[in-house]
Coordinates of C-alpha atoms in Angstrom, one line a residue:
X321 CA -0.3 0.0 -0.2
X322 CA 1.4 3.5 -1.4
X323 CA 2.1 5.6 1.7
X324 CA 3.0 8.6 0.0
X325 CA 0.2 10.5 -2.2
X326 CA 0.1 13.5 -4.0
X327 CA -3.1 15.5 -4.0
X328 CA -3.0 17.7 -6.9
X329 CA -6.4 20.1 -7.4
X330 CA -8.1 23.1 -6.3
X331 CA -7.0 24.2 -3.0
X332 CA -7.7 26.5 -0.5
X333 CA -8.0 29.6 -0.8
X334 CA -9.7 28.8 -3.9
X335 CA -13.4 28.5 -3.0
X336 CA -15.6 25.7 -4.1
X337 CA -17.0 22.2 -3.8
X338 CA -13.5 20.6 -5.4
X339 CA -11.1 22.6 -3.3
X340 CA -13.1 21.5 -0.2
X341 CA -13.1 17.7 -0.9
X342 CA -9.4 18.1 -1.2
X343 CA -8.8 19.7 2.3
X344 CA -11.2 16.9 3.9
X345 CA -9.9 14.1 1.8
X346 CA -6.1 15.1 2.5
X347 CA -7.0 15.2 6.4
X348 CA -8.9 12.0 6.5
X349 CA -5.7 10.2 4.8
X350 CA -3.1 11.9 6.9
X351 CA -5.0 10.3 9.9
X352 CA -4.8 7.3 8.7
X353 CA -0.9 7.6 8.3
X354 CA -0.2 8.4 4.8
X355 CA 1.8 11.3 3.9
X356 CA 0.1 13.5 1.8
X357 CA 1.5 16.3 0.0
X358 CA -1.5 19.0 -1.6
X359 CA 0.3 20.5 -4.8
X360 CA -1.5 23.9 -5.1
X361 CA -2.0 26.9 -7.1
X362 CA -0.1 30.1 -6.0
X363 CA -2.4 32.0 -3.5
X364 CA -3.2 34.8 -6.1
X365 CA -4.9 32.4 -8.1
X366 CA -8.6 32.8 -8.5
X367 CA -9.1 36.9 -8.5
X368 CA -12.8 36.9 -7.1
X369 CA -13.0 33.3 -6.2
X370 CA -10.0 33.3 -3.7
X371 CA -10.7 33.8 -0.3
X372 CA -9.5 36.4 1.5
X373 CA -7.5 36.4 4.7
X374 CA -5.0 34.2 6.0
X375 CA -6.9 32.0 8.1
X376 CA -5.3 28.8 9.4
X377 CA -7.0 25.3 9.8
X378 CA -6.6 24.0 13.6
X379 CA -4.8 21.2 14.6
X380 CA -1.8 21.1 11.9
X381 CA -1.0 17.3 10.9
X382 CA 2.8 16.7 10.6
X383 CA 2.5 14.3 7.3
X384 CA 0.2 16.9 5.5
X385 CA 2.2 19.5 3.4
X386 CA 1.2 21.6 1.0
X387 CA 3.7 22.9 -2.2
X388 CA 2.8 26.0 -4.7
X389 CA 4.8 27.0 -6.8
X390 CA 7.3 29.6 -5.3
X391 CA 8.1 31.8 -8.1
X392 CA 6.7 34.7 -10.4
X393 CA 6.5 34.2 -14.5
X394 CA 8.5 36.6 -16.4
X395 CA 6.6 38.4 -18.3
X396 CA 6.4 37.4 -21.8
X397 CA 4.4 37.3 -25.2
X398 CA 1.9 36.0 -25.5
X399 CA 1.2 37.4 -21.7
X400 CA 0.3 34.0 -20.4
X401 CA 0.5 33.1 -16.7
X402 CA 2.0 29.5 -17.8
X403 CA -0.2 27.9 -14.9
X404 CA -0.2 24.8 -16.0
X405 CA 3.5 24.6 -16.3
X406 CA 4.1 25.9 -13.3
X407 CA 1.9 23.6 -11.9
X408 CA 3.7 20.7 -14.0
X409 CA 7.1 21.9 -12.9
X410 CA 6.3 21.6 -9.3
X411 CA 4.4 18.4 -9.4
X412 CA 7.6 16.9 -11.0
X413 CA 9.7 18.3 -8.3
X414 CA 7.4 17.2 -5.8
X415 CA 7.4 13.3 -7.1
X416 CA 11.5 13.5 -7.1
X417 CA 11.9 15.0 -3.8
X418 CA 9.0 12.9 -2.0
X419 CA 9.2 9.8 -3.7
X420 CA 5.7 10.1 -4.7
X421 CA 3.9 6.9 -5.7
X422 CA 0.3 8.0 -6.1
X423 CA -0.7 11.7 -7.9
X424 CA -4.4 11.7 -7.2
X425 CA -6.1 14.8 -9.5
X426 CA -9.5 16.2 -8.4
X427 CA -10.4 18.3 -11.6
X428 CA -9.6 17.5 -15.2
X429 CA -8.5 20.9 -16.3
X430 CA -5.7 21.7 -15.9
X431 CA -4.8 19.2 -12.6
X432 CA -5.8 15.7 -14.4
X433 CA -4.1 16.9 -17.7
X434 CA -0.8 18.0 -15.6
X435 CA -1.1 14.6 -13.4
X436 CA -1.4 12.7 -16.5
X437 CA 1.9 14.2 -17.7
X438 CA 3.7 13.8 -15.0
X439 CA 2.7 10.4 -14.5
X440 CA 4.1 9.7 -18.2
X441 CA 7.2 11.2 -17.5
X442 CA 8.1 9.8 -13.9
X443 CA 5.9 6.3 -14.1
X444 CA 3.8 7.2 -10.8
X445 CA 0.3 6.2 -10.5
X446 CA -2.4 8.6 -11.6
X447 CA -5.6 8.6 -10.0
X448 CA -8.5 10.9 -11.9
X449 CA -11.3 12.7 -10.1
X450 CA -13.3 15.3 -11.6
X451 CA -15.9 18.0 -10.6
X452 CA -19.5 18.9 -12.4
X453 CA -18.1 22.0 -14.7
X454 CA -15.0 20.3 -16.2
X455 CA -16.8 17.3 -17.7
X456 CA -19.4 19.2 -18.5
X457 CA -17.7 22.5 -20.0
X458 CA -14.1 20.8 -21.1
X459 CA -14.8 16.9 -21.7
X460 CA -18.2 16.7 -23.0
X461 CA -17.5 19.8 -25.4
X462 CA -14.3 18.4 -27.0
X463 CA -12.2 21.4 -25.3
X464 CA -8.7 20.0 -25.0
X465 CA -10.2 17.0 -26.6
X466 CA -7.0 14.9 -27.3
X467 CA -5.4 15.3 -24.0
X468 CA -8.2 14.8 -21.9
X469 CA -9.1 11.3 -23.6
X470 CA -5.7 10.4 -23.1
X471 CA -5.6 11.5 -19.4
X472 CA -9.1 9.1 -18.9
X473 CA -7.5 6.7 -20.8
X474 CA -4.0 6.5 -19.5
X475 CA -5.3 7.0 -16.1
X476 CA -4.5 3.8 -13.5
X477 CA -8.0 4.2 -11.9
X478 CA -10.8 6.7 -12.6
X479 CA -13.3 7.9 -9.6
X480 CA -16.8 9.0 -10.8
X481 CA -20.0 9.0 -9.3
X482 CA -23.2 7.4 -10.5
X483 CA -24.0 10.4 -12.9
X484 CA -20.8 10.1 -15.0
X485 CA -20.0 6.4 -15.1
X486 CA -21.3 5.5 -18.5
X487 CA -19.2 8.6 -19.8
X488 CA -15.7 7.3 -18.5
X489 CA -16.5 3.3 -18.6
X490 CA -15.8 3.4 -22.4
X491 CA -12.5 4.9 -22.2
X492 CA -11.1 3.3 -19.3
X493 CA -11.3 -0.5 -17.1
X494 CA -10.7 0.7 -14.0
X495 CA -13.6 3.2 -13.2
X496 CA -14.8 3.6 -9.4
X497 CA -17.9 5.0 -8.5
X498 CA -18.1 7.0 -5.3
X499 CA -21.1 9.7 -4.1
X500 CA -19.9 12.9 -5.5
X501 CA -18.9 14.3 -2.1
X502 CA -18.8 12.8 1.2
X503 CA -19.4 14.9 4.7
X504 CA -16.7 14.8 7.8
X505 CA -19.6 14.5 9.9
X506 CA -17.6 14.2 13.2
X507 CA -16.1 17.8 12.0
X508 CA -19.4 19.1 11.6
X509 CA -20.7 17.7 14.7
X510 CA -20.8 20.8 16.5
X511 CA -23.4 22.1 19.3
X512 CA -25.4 24.5 17.9
X513 CA -24.4 27.7 18.9
X514 CA -27.1 30.4 17.9
X515 CA -28.2 33.3 19.6
X516 CA -31.5 34.6 20.7
X517 CA -32.9 35.2 17.0
X518 CA -32.9 33.0 14.2
X519 CA -30.0 33.1 11.8
X520 CA -30.8 32.7 8.0
X521 CA -27.7 32.6 5.3
X522 CA -27.1 31.6 1.4
X523 CA -23.6 31.0 0.1
X524 CA -22.1 30.7 -3.1
X525 CA -20.4 32.1 -6.0
X526 CA -22.0 35.5 -7.6
X527 CA -21.6 34.4 -11.2
X528 CA -23.3 36.7 -14.0
X529 CA -26.2 34.1 -14.5
X530 CA -26.6 33.7 -10.8
X531 CA -27.0 36.9 -9.1
X532 CA -29.8 37.9 -11.8
X533 CA -31.9 35.3 -10.0
X534 CA -31.5 33.6 -7.2
X535 CA -29.4 36.1 -5.3
X536 CA -32.0 38.9 -6.1
X537 CA -35.0 36.5 -5.1
X538 CA -32.9 35.6 -1.5
X539 CA -32.2 38.9 -1.0
X540 CA -36.3 40.0 -1.3
X541 CA -36.9 37.0 1.0
X542 CA -34.2 38.0 3.4
X543 CA -35.1 41.9 3.2
X544 CA -38.8 40.4 4.3
X545 CA -37.1 38.5 7.2
X546 CA -34.4 40.6 8.9
X547 CA -36.7 42.5 11.5
X548 CA -36.7 39.1 12.7
X549 CA -33.6 37.4 11.7
X550 CA -29.9 37.5 11.6
X551 CA -28.9 37.3 7.9
X552 CA -25.9 36.4 6.1
X553 CA -24.6 36.4 2.8
X554 CA -21.7 34.0 2.1
X555 CA -20.9 35.1 -1.1
X556 CA -18.2 36.7 -3.5
X557 CA -17.7 36.8 -7.7
X558 CA -17.6 39.1 -10.5
X559 CA -21.1 39.8 -10.0
X560 CA -20.8 41.0 -6.2
X561 CA -20.7 44.7 -6.8
X562 CA -23.5 44.7 -9.7
X563 CA -25.9 42.7 -7.4
X564 CA -24.8 44.9 -4.5
X565 CA -25.9 48.1 -6.0
X566 CA -28.6 47.0 -7.5
X567 CA -29.6 46.0 -4.0
X568 CA -28.9 49.3 -2.4
X569 CA -27.4 50.8 0.7
X570 CA -30.0 50.0 3.2
X571 CA -30.6 46.6 2.2
X572 CA -27.0 46.0 1.6
X573 CA -26.9 46.8 5.6
X574 CA -29.3 44.7 6.7
X575 CA -26.9 41.5 6.3
X576 CA -23.8 40.5 7.0
X577 CA -21.2 39.8 4.0
X578 CA -18.6 38.1 4.7
X579 CA -17.4 36.8 2.1
X580 CA -16.3 33.0 1.0
X581 CA -15.0 31.1 4.3
X582 CA -12.3 28.5 4.4
X583 CA -13.3 24.6 4.2
X584 CA -12.1 24.5 8.1
X585 CA -14.4 27.4 9.1
X586 CA -17.4 26.2 7.7
X587 CA -18.4 23.8 10.7
X588 CA -18.1 26.8 12.8
X589 CA -20.3 29.1 10.8
X590 CA -22.9 26.0 10.5
X591 CA -23.6 25.6 13.8
X592 CA -25.1 29.4 14.3
X593 CA -26.8 29.0 11.4
X594 CA -30.6 27.7 11.5
X595 CA -31.8 27.7 7.8
X596 CA -29.6 28.0 4.4
X597 CA -31.0 29.2 1.1
X598 CA -30.6 26.6 -1.9
X599 CA -32.2 27.8 -4.4
X600 CA -31.1 24.8 -7.0
X601 CA -33.1 25.7 -10.4
X602 CA -30.3 28.4 -11.2
X603 CA -27.7 25.9 -11.4
X604 CA -26.2 25.4 -14.8
X605 CA -25.0 22.1 -14.3
X606 CA -25.9 19.6 -11.1
X607 CA -28.7 20.0 -8.3
X608 CA -26.2 18.4 -5.7
X609 CA -24.3 20.9 -3.5
X610 CA -21.7 19.7 -1.3
X611 CA -22.5 22.8 1.4
X612 CA -25.9 21.6 1.1
X613 CA -24.9 18.0 2.0
X614 CA -22.7 19.9 4.8
X615 CA -25.4 21.9 6.2
X616 CA -28.1 18.6 6.6
X617 CA -25.2 17.1 8.0
X618 CA -24.8 19.6 10.5
X619 CA -28.4 20.0 11.4
X620 CA -29.4 23.0 9.2
X621 CA -32.7 23.6 7.6
X622 CA -32.8 23.9 4.2
X623 CA -35.0 26.4 2.1
X624 CA -35.6 25.8 -1.7
X625 CA -37.9 26.5 -4.3
X626 CA -37.1 22.6 -5.9
X627 CA -39.7 20.3 -5.3
X628 CA -36.8 17.6 -5.9
X629 CA -34.3 18.5 -3.4
X630 CA -34.6 15.9 -1.6
X631 CA -35.0 13.5 -4.4
X632 CA -31.4 14.2 -5.9
X633 CA -30.1 13.4 -2.5
X634 CA -31.7 9.7 -2.4
X635 CA -28.8 7.3 -1.9
X636 CA -26.4 9.8 -0.2
X637 CA -27.9 11.2 2.8
X638 CA -31.0 10.9 4.7
X639 CA -33.1 14.0 4.8
X640 CA -34.9 14.3 8.2
X641 CA -39.3 14.9 8.4
X642 CA -39.5 18.7 8.1
X643 CA -35.5 19.4 7.2
X644 CA -36.4 21.3 3.7
X645 CA -38.9 23.8 3.2
X646 CA -40.1 24.2 -0.5
X647 CA -41.0 27.9 -0.9
X648 CA -42.2 29.4 -4.5
X649 CA -39.7 32.7 -4.8
X650 CA -42.5 35.0 -6.1
X651 CA -44.9 35.0 -3.2
X652 CA -42.7 36.9 -0.4
X653 CA -45.0 37.5 2.2
X654 CA -46.3 33.9 2.0
X655 CA -42.8 32.6 2.4
X656 CA -42.0 34.9 5.3
X657 CA -44.9 32.5 7.2
X658 CA -44.0 29.7 6.0
X659 CA -40.4 30.3 7.3
X660 CA -41.9 31.7 10.8
X661 CA -43.8 28.7 11.3
X662 CA -41.5 26.3 10.2
X663 CA -38.5 27.6 12.3
X664 CA -41.0 27.9 15.5
X665 CA -42.2 24.7 15.7
X666 CA -42.2 22.3 12.5
X667 CA -38.4 22.0 12.2
X668 CA -36.4 20.9 15.3
X669 CA -32.5 21.3 14.3
X670 CA -31.5 17.2 14.0
X671 CA -28.2 16.4 11.8
X672 CA -29.4 14.3 8.8
X673 CA -26.9 11.1 8.4
X674 CA -25.4 9.6 5.5
X675 CA -25.4 6.5 3.8
X676 CA -21.7 6.1 4.0
X677 CA -19.7 7.4 6.9
X678 CA -16.5 9.3 6.3
X679 CA -14.4 7.1 7.7
X680 CA -16.1 4.2 4.9
X681 CA -15.4 6.7 2.4
X682 CA -11.6 7.0 3.3
X683 CA -11.4 3.0 3.5
X684 CA -12.7 3.2 -0.2
X685 CA -10.2 5.5 -1.3
X686 CA -7.1 3.3 0.6
X687 CA -8.5 0.0 -1.5
X688 CA -8.5 1.9 -4.7
X689 CA -4.5 2.8 -3.6
X690 CA -3.7 -0.5 -2.8
X691 CA -5.4 -2.0 -6.1
X692 CA -2.5 -0.1 -8.2
X693 CA 0.1 -2.1 -7.2
X694 CA 4.0 -1.4 -7.1
X695 CA 5.0 2.0 -8.2
X696 CA 7.8 1.8 -10.3
X697 CA 9.6 5.2 -10.5
X698 CA 11.2 6.0 -14.1
X699 CA 14.7 7.6 -14.1
X700 CA 14.7 11.3 -13.0
X701 CA 17.9 12.3 -13.5
X702 CA 17.1 14.6 -16.1
X703 CA 15.1 16.4 -13.9
X704 CA 17.4 17.1 -11.1

């Protein structure tokens, strides 16, 4: 069984589900004794979608390391930041210096492709994971078609979920199906820390397509409810200034706007939240939300306009009775009344249970790694 694994992909301070998955997976494996090396982008990557500040996780693990490209790319025509080359160079360096046996990549572009090239050069085993937008916007649309197909075909293992199993099985004979996300429920099992006033929240990227629908609707509902509830918008993105301008200074001042939070900050935040707005319909690809799963497992209620919300999570998580409130976003006053009635009696905070435990999820990954066999590192003298 390999004990030295590199996880190459999105990671803090980049926001999003893949970055969170990398964080929790890395810690889960490190606690089982693996030496884990996270290979991540430069801290300034991501622009509007980068978590601000200098937050650090509690409980530092001595066998978990984070590597980032350490140098600026000199200016050159055609003015590219050469992110993929910087990651490839760093990946080769980490493999050579730390005797890495497996590179596990979490998103196809560019990380999966970088892992593929590093594997061809060094001989390390390559495990491919993916998100949703990379499959829909890159793989299915033929972007980097030759390289992405080579990445999938050459991978030593592909980890996917039931939605995409048929996409990858014709290309690779070692495809493993997992849940798209598994919550580390021990980390989210924090006692309720809310105050006298109930707390409503929304969290997510504010893209141009998103702010014109869900954020506007949610803000209207919060405006109706803010007299009796604390309201927080954990939101950031290219559309933030536009949506705040459209809401006006008075409305903006009614809510807290903390910006994106690091994965290790989310359990404490959710312990103070009573209900989370999750309007699924504007989502361009997937109705399954990592954050919604974390909220459900923390005992937070969900306010949604999606009549099929619970159905999307069947087989993944057992949602408690009355944990989800269905609303019609067009009915402001009816929604306010429904939220009041729901939070004052119908919904009693209780964590939802996952169909697979986090420890079993880590064990699944251990079995996949063990099945790959011994790594034979190629001669890397040329890369010293």
